[in-house]
XYZ file of C-alpha atoms in Angstrom:
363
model
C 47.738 -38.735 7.459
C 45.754 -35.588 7.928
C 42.804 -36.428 5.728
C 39.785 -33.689 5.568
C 37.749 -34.788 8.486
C 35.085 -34.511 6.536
C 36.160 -37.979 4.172
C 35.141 -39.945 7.147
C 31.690 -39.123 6.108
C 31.876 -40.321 2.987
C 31.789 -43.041 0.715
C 33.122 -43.129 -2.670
C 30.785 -43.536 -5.700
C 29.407 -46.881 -6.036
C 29.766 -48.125 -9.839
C 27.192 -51.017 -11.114
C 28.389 -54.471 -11.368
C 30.100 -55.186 -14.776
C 28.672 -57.377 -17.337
C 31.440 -59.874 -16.947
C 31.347 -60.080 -13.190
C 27.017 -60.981 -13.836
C 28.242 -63.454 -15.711
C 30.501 -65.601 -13.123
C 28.388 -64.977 -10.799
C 25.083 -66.202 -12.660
C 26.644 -68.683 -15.040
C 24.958 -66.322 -17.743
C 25.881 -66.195 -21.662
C 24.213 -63.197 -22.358
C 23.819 -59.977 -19.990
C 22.339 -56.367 -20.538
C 23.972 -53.590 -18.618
C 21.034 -51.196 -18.124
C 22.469 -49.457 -15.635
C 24.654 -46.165 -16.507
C 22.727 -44.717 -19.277
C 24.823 -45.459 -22.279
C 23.542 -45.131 -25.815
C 22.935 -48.858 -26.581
C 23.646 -48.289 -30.234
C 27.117 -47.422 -29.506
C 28.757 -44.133 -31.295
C 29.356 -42.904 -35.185
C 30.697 -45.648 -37.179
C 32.693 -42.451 -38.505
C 34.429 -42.349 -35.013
C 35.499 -45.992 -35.161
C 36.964 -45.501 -38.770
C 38.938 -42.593 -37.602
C 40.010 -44.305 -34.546
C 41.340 -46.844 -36.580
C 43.820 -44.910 -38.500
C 44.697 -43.016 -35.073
C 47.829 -44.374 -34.580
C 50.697 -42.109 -34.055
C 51.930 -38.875 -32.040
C 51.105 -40.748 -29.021
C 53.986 -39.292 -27.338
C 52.841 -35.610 -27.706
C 50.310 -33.888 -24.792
C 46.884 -32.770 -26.375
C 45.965 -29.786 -27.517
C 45.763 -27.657 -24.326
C 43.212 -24.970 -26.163
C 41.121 -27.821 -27.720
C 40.980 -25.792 -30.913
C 39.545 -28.212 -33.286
C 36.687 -29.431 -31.222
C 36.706 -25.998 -30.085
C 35.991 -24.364 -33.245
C 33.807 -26.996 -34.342
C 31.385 -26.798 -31.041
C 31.246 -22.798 -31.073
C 30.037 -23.314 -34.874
C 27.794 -25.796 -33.969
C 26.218 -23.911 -30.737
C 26.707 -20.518 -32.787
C 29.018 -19.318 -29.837
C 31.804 -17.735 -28.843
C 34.790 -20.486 -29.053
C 35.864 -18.656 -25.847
C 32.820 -19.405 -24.192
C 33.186 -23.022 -23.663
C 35.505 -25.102 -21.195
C 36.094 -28.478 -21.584
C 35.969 -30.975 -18.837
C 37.141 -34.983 -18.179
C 33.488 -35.520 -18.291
C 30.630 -33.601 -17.210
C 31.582 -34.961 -13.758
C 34.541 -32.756 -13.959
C 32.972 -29.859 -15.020
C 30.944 -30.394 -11.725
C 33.661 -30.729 -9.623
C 35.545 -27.825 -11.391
C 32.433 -25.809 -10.659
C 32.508 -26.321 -6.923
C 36.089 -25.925 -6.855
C 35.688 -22.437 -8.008
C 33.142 -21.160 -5.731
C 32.366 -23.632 -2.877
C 33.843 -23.149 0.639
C 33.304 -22.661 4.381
C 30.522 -20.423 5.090
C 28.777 -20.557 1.365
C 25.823 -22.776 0.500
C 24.798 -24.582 -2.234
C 20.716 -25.183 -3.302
C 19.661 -28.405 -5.199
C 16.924 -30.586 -5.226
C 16.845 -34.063 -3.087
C 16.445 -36.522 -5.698
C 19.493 -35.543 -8.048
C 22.566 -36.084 -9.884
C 24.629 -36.857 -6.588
C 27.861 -35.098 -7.735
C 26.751 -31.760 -6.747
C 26.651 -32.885 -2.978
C 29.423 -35.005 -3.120
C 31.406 -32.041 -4.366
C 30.523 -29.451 -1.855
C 31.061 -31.988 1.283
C 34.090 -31.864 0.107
C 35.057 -28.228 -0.500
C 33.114 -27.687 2.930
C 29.803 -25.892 1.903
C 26.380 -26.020 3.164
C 24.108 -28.386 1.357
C 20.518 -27.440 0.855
C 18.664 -30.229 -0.764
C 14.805 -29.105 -1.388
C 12.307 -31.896 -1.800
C 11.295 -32.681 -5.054
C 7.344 -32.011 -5.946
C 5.446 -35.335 -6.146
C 5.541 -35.063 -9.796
C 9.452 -35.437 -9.591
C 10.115 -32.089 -11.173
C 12.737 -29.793 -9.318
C 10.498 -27.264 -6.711
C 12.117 -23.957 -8.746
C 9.911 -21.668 -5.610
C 11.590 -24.158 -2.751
C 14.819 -23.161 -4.349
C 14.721 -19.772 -4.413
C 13.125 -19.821 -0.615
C 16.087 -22.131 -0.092
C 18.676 -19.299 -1.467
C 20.286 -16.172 0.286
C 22.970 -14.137 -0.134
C 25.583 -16.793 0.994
C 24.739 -19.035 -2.248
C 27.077 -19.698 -4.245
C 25.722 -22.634 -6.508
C 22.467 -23.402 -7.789
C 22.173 -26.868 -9.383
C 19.202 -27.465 -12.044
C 19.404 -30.740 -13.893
C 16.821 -30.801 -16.650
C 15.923 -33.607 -17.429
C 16.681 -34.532 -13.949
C 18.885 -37.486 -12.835
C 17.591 -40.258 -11.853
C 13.569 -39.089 -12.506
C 13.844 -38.194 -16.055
C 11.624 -35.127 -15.813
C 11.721 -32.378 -17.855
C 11.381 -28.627 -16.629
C 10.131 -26.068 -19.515
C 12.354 -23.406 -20.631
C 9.632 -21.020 -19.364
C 9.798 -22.090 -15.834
C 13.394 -22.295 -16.511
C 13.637 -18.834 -17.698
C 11.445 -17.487 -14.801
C 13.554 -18.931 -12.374
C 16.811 -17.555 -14.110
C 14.695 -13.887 -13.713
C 14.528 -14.383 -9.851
C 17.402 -16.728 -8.877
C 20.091 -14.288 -6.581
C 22.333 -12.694 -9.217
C 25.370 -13.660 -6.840
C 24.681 -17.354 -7.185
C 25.813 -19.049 -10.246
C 23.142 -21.311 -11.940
C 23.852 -24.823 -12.999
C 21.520 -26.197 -15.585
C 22.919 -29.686 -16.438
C 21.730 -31.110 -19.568
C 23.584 -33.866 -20.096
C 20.455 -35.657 -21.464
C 19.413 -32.640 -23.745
C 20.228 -34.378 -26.916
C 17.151 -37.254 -26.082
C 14.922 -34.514 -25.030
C 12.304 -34.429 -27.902
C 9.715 -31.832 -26.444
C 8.842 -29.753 -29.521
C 8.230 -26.468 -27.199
C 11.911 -27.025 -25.135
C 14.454 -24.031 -26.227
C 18.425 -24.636 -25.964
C 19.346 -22.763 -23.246
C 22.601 -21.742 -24.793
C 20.838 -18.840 -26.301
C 19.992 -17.784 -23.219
C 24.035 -17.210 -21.701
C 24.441 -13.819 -22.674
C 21.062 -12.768 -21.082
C 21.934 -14.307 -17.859
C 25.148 -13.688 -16.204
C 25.008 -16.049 -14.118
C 24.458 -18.780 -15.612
C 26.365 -22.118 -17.306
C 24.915 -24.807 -19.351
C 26.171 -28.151 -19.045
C 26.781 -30.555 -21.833
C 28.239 -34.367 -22.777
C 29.625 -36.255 -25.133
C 28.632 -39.257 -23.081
C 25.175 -39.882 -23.385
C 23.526 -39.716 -26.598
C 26.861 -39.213 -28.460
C 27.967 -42.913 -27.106
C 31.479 -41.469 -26.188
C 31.258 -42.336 -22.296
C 34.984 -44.313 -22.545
C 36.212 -41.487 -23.397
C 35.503 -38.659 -20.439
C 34.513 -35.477 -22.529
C 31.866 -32.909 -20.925
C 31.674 -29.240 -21.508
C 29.998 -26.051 -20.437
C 28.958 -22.825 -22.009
C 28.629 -19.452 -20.254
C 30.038 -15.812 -20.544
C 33.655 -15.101 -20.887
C 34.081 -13.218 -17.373
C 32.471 -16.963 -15.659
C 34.697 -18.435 -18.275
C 37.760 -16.783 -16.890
C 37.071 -17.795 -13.278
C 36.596 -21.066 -13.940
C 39.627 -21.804 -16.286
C 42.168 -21.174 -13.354
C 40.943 -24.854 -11.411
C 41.222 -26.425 -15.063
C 44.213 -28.724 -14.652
C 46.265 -28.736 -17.734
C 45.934 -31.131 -21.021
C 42.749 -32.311 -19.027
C 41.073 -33.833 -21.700
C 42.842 -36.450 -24.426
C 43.878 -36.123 -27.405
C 42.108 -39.118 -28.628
C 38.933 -38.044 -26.965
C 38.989 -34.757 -28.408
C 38.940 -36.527 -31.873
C 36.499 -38.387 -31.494
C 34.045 -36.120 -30.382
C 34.903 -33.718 -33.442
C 34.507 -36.649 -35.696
C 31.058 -37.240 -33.823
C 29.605 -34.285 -33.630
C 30.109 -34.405 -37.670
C 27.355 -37.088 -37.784
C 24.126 -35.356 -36.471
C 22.230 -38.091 -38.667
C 23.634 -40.888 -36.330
C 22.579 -38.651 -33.399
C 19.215 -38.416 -34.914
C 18.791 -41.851 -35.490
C 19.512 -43.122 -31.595
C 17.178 -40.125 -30.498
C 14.173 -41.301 -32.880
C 14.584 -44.823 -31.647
C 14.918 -44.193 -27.935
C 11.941 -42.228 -28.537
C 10.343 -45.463 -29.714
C 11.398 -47.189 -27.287
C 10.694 -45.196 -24.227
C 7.079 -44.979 -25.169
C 7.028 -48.644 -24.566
C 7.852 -48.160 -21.259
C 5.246 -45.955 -20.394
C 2.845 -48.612 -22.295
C 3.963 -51.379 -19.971
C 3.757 -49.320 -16.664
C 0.519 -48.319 -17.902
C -0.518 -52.117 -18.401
C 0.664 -53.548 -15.395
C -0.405 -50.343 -13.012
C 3.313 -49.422 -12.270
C 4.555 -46.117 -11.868
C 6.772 -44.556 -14.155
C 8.225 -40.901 -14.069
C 7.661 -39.160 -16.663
C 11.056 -38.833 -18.865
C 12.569 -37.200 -21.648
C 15.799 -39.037 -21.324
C 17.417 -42.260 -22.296
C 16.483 -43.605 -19.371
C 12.854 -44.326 -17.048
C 12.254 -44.319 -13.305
C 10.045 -47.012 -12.449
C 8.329 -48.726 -9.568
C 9.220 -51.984 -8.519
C 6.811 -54.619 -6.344
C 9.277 -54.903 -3.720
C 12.676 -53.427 -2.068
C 14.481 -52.044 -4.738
C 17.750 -53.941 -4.057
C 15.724 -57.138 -4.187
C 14.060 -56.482 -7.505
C 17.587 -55.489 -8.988
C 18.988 -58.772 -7.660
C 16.181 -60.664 -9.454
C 16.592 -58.826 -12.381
C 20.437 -59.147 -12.574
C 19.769 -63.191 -11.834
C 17.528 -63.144 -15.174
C 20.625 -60.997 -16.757
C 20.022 -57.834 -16.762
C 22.115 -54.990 -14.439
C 19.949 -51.912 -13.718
C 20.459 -49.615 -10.928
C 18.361 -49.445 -7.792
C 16.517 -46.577 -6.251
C 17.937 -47.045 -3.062
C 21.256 -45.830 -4.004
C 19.589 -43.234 -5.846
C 16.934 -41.343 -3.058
C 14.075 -42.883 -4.571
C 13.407 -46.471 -2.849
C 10.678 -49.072 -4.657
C 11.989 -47.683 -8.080
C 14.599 -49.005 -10.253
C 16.290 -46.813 -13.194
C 16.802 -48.479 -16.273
C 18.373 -47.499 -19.306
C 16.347 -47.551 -22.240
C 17.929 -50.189 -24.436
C 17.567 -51.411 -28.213
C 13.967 -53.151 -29.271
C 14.980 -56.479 -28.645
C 16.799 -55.349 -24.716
C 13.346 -53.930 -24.118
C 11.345 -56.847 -25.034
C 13.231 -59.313 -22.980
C 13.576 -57.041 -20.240
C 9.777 -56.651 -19.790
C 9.964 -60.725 -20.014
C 12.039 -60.264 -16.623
C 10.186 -57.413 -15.168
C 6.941 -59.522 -15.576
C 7.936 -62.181 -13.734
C 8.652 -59.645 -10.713
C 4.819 -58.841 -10.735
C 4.104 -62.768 -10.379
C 6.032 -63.145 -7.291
C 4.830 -59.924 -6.220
């Protein structure tokens, strides 16, 4: 077979061990996947009652336009409904992206520590990768990026918060960079964790896509929705990008079932609220333990925390998973002696500081 050479580079994506498979292997009863970043409170009750008297027309493709969901978002985002494509997650959208503007003799510009789609993506389509180091705070370096740029760029990736740090960038150095970034380049900003964000001075950036050409914003249902079964991401940007980027869309890409759900969803901001106010709780306790025990923590505004572990990463995950909990290690992630952890309910926290402290006594 004549494979892309460039495959024999590569290794495909490396999920977390499931919670059954912990279980076997441990002889566990009980076992927290902190791993992925799901909403530990689950989705809308609404979604499940809807789901539940979703049974027919099985036989019929989705709606190829999306129009319900469609309507619904543009409403909700006061947008154009033309200005937003739909993806089979965000991770589509990503690879949709690249598709459309990625090949030999382009580059792409993104920071080291990130979400590692956008460099799996252009290996692939055969760009030039140009990773700049993050700044030891763990926010992106916005100047490194545009030193990093030129007029062969085709992508610039921003993910705010960031994956796997958690950091948040401010819309004002957002917004600065947008002013400088090469007008040829399309700009990224991937908020798939926007929803836990709960900075009173952040702005949504989809105000901004009319006063930036170039640039998309990045959405999920996810995260904070608790949709990730389902595979439904989106972007926002002008209609000309919009355009471009619907000729890589394959066809009924997104189901018909998943489109439901996330209209039925999005109908319950007050469950959305809820999970936000609590993770909110919650991830302050995180800081407060780091803080305690003299660990560091990256500072987040996600669902999610970075933190530092008293050994190799892969060991303290293997300890962890042993007292039943499955979080994902910073080797696999560009940030070795750190472990990311979702941010679970009260009583996931609790125990899994019970676990963490007995890390720091064989430290």
């Amino acid at each position: 077979m004549n494979w892309k050479p460039i495959l024999s580079t590569m290794k495909p994506y490396t999920p977390g061990r499931s919670i059954a498979e912990v279980k076997r292997t441990y002889g566990l009863q009980e076992v927290n996947k902190l791993a992925s970043n799901e909403n530990p409170y689950g989705s809308s009750p609404a979604v499940a009652e809807y789901l539940r008297s979703k049974a027919d027309q099985f036989e019929m493709y989705p709606d190829a336009f999306t129009a319900g969901l469609r309507t619904k978002l543009a409403e909700f985002h006061q947008v154009d409904p033309m200005e937003i494509l739909f993806g089979n997650g965000s991770d589509e959208m990503v690879t949709m992206i690249s598709r459309a503007l990625l090949q030999p003799g382009t580059n792409t510009v993104m920071a080291s520590v990130t979400f590692p789609q956008y460099a799996h993506n252009a290996k692939i389509e055969g760009a030039e990768i140009r990773q700049v180091p993050m700044l030891d705070n763990g926010d992106h370096d916005l100047e490194g990026f545009l030193k990093a740029a030129d007029d062969h760029t085709a992508i610039i990736w921003v993910c705010n918060p960031n994956n796997p740090t958690g950091n948040l960038l401010s819309s004002k150095k957002i917004k600065d960079f947008l002013d400088q970034a090469p007008k040829t380049a399309l700009v990224v900003l991937d908020e798939a964790y926007f929803e836990y964000v709960t900075d009173p001075g952040q702005e949504d950036a989809m105000n901004w896509i009319h006063d930036y050409d170039n640039l998309i914003v990045l959405r999920t249902f996810s995260k904070a929705y608790g949709l990730a079964s389902f595979r439904l991401g989106y972007g926002v940007t002008n209609k000309a990008n919009m355009a471009e980027l619907n000729k890589v869309r394959n066809p009924f890409n997104n189901n018909s079932l998943a489109l439901a759900a996330a209209e039925v969803a999005l109908g319950d901001q007050q469950f959305l609220q809820d999970c936000v106010k609590k993770n909110h709780t919650e991830r302050k306790r995180y800081v407060d333990y780091a803080e305690k025990n003299s660990i560091a923590i990256y500072p987040s505004e996600t669902n999610f925390v970075l933190i530092e572990v008293p050994m190799d990463s892969d060991e303290a995950c293997e300890k962890l998973l042993q007292h039943g909990f499955i979080v994902r290690s910073g080797n696999l992630l560009g940030t070795p002696g750190y472990v990311r952890v979702t941010i679970g309910t009260e009583q996931q926290n609790t125990d899994f500081f019970k676990a963490f402290d007995q890390l720091l006594i064989t430290e």
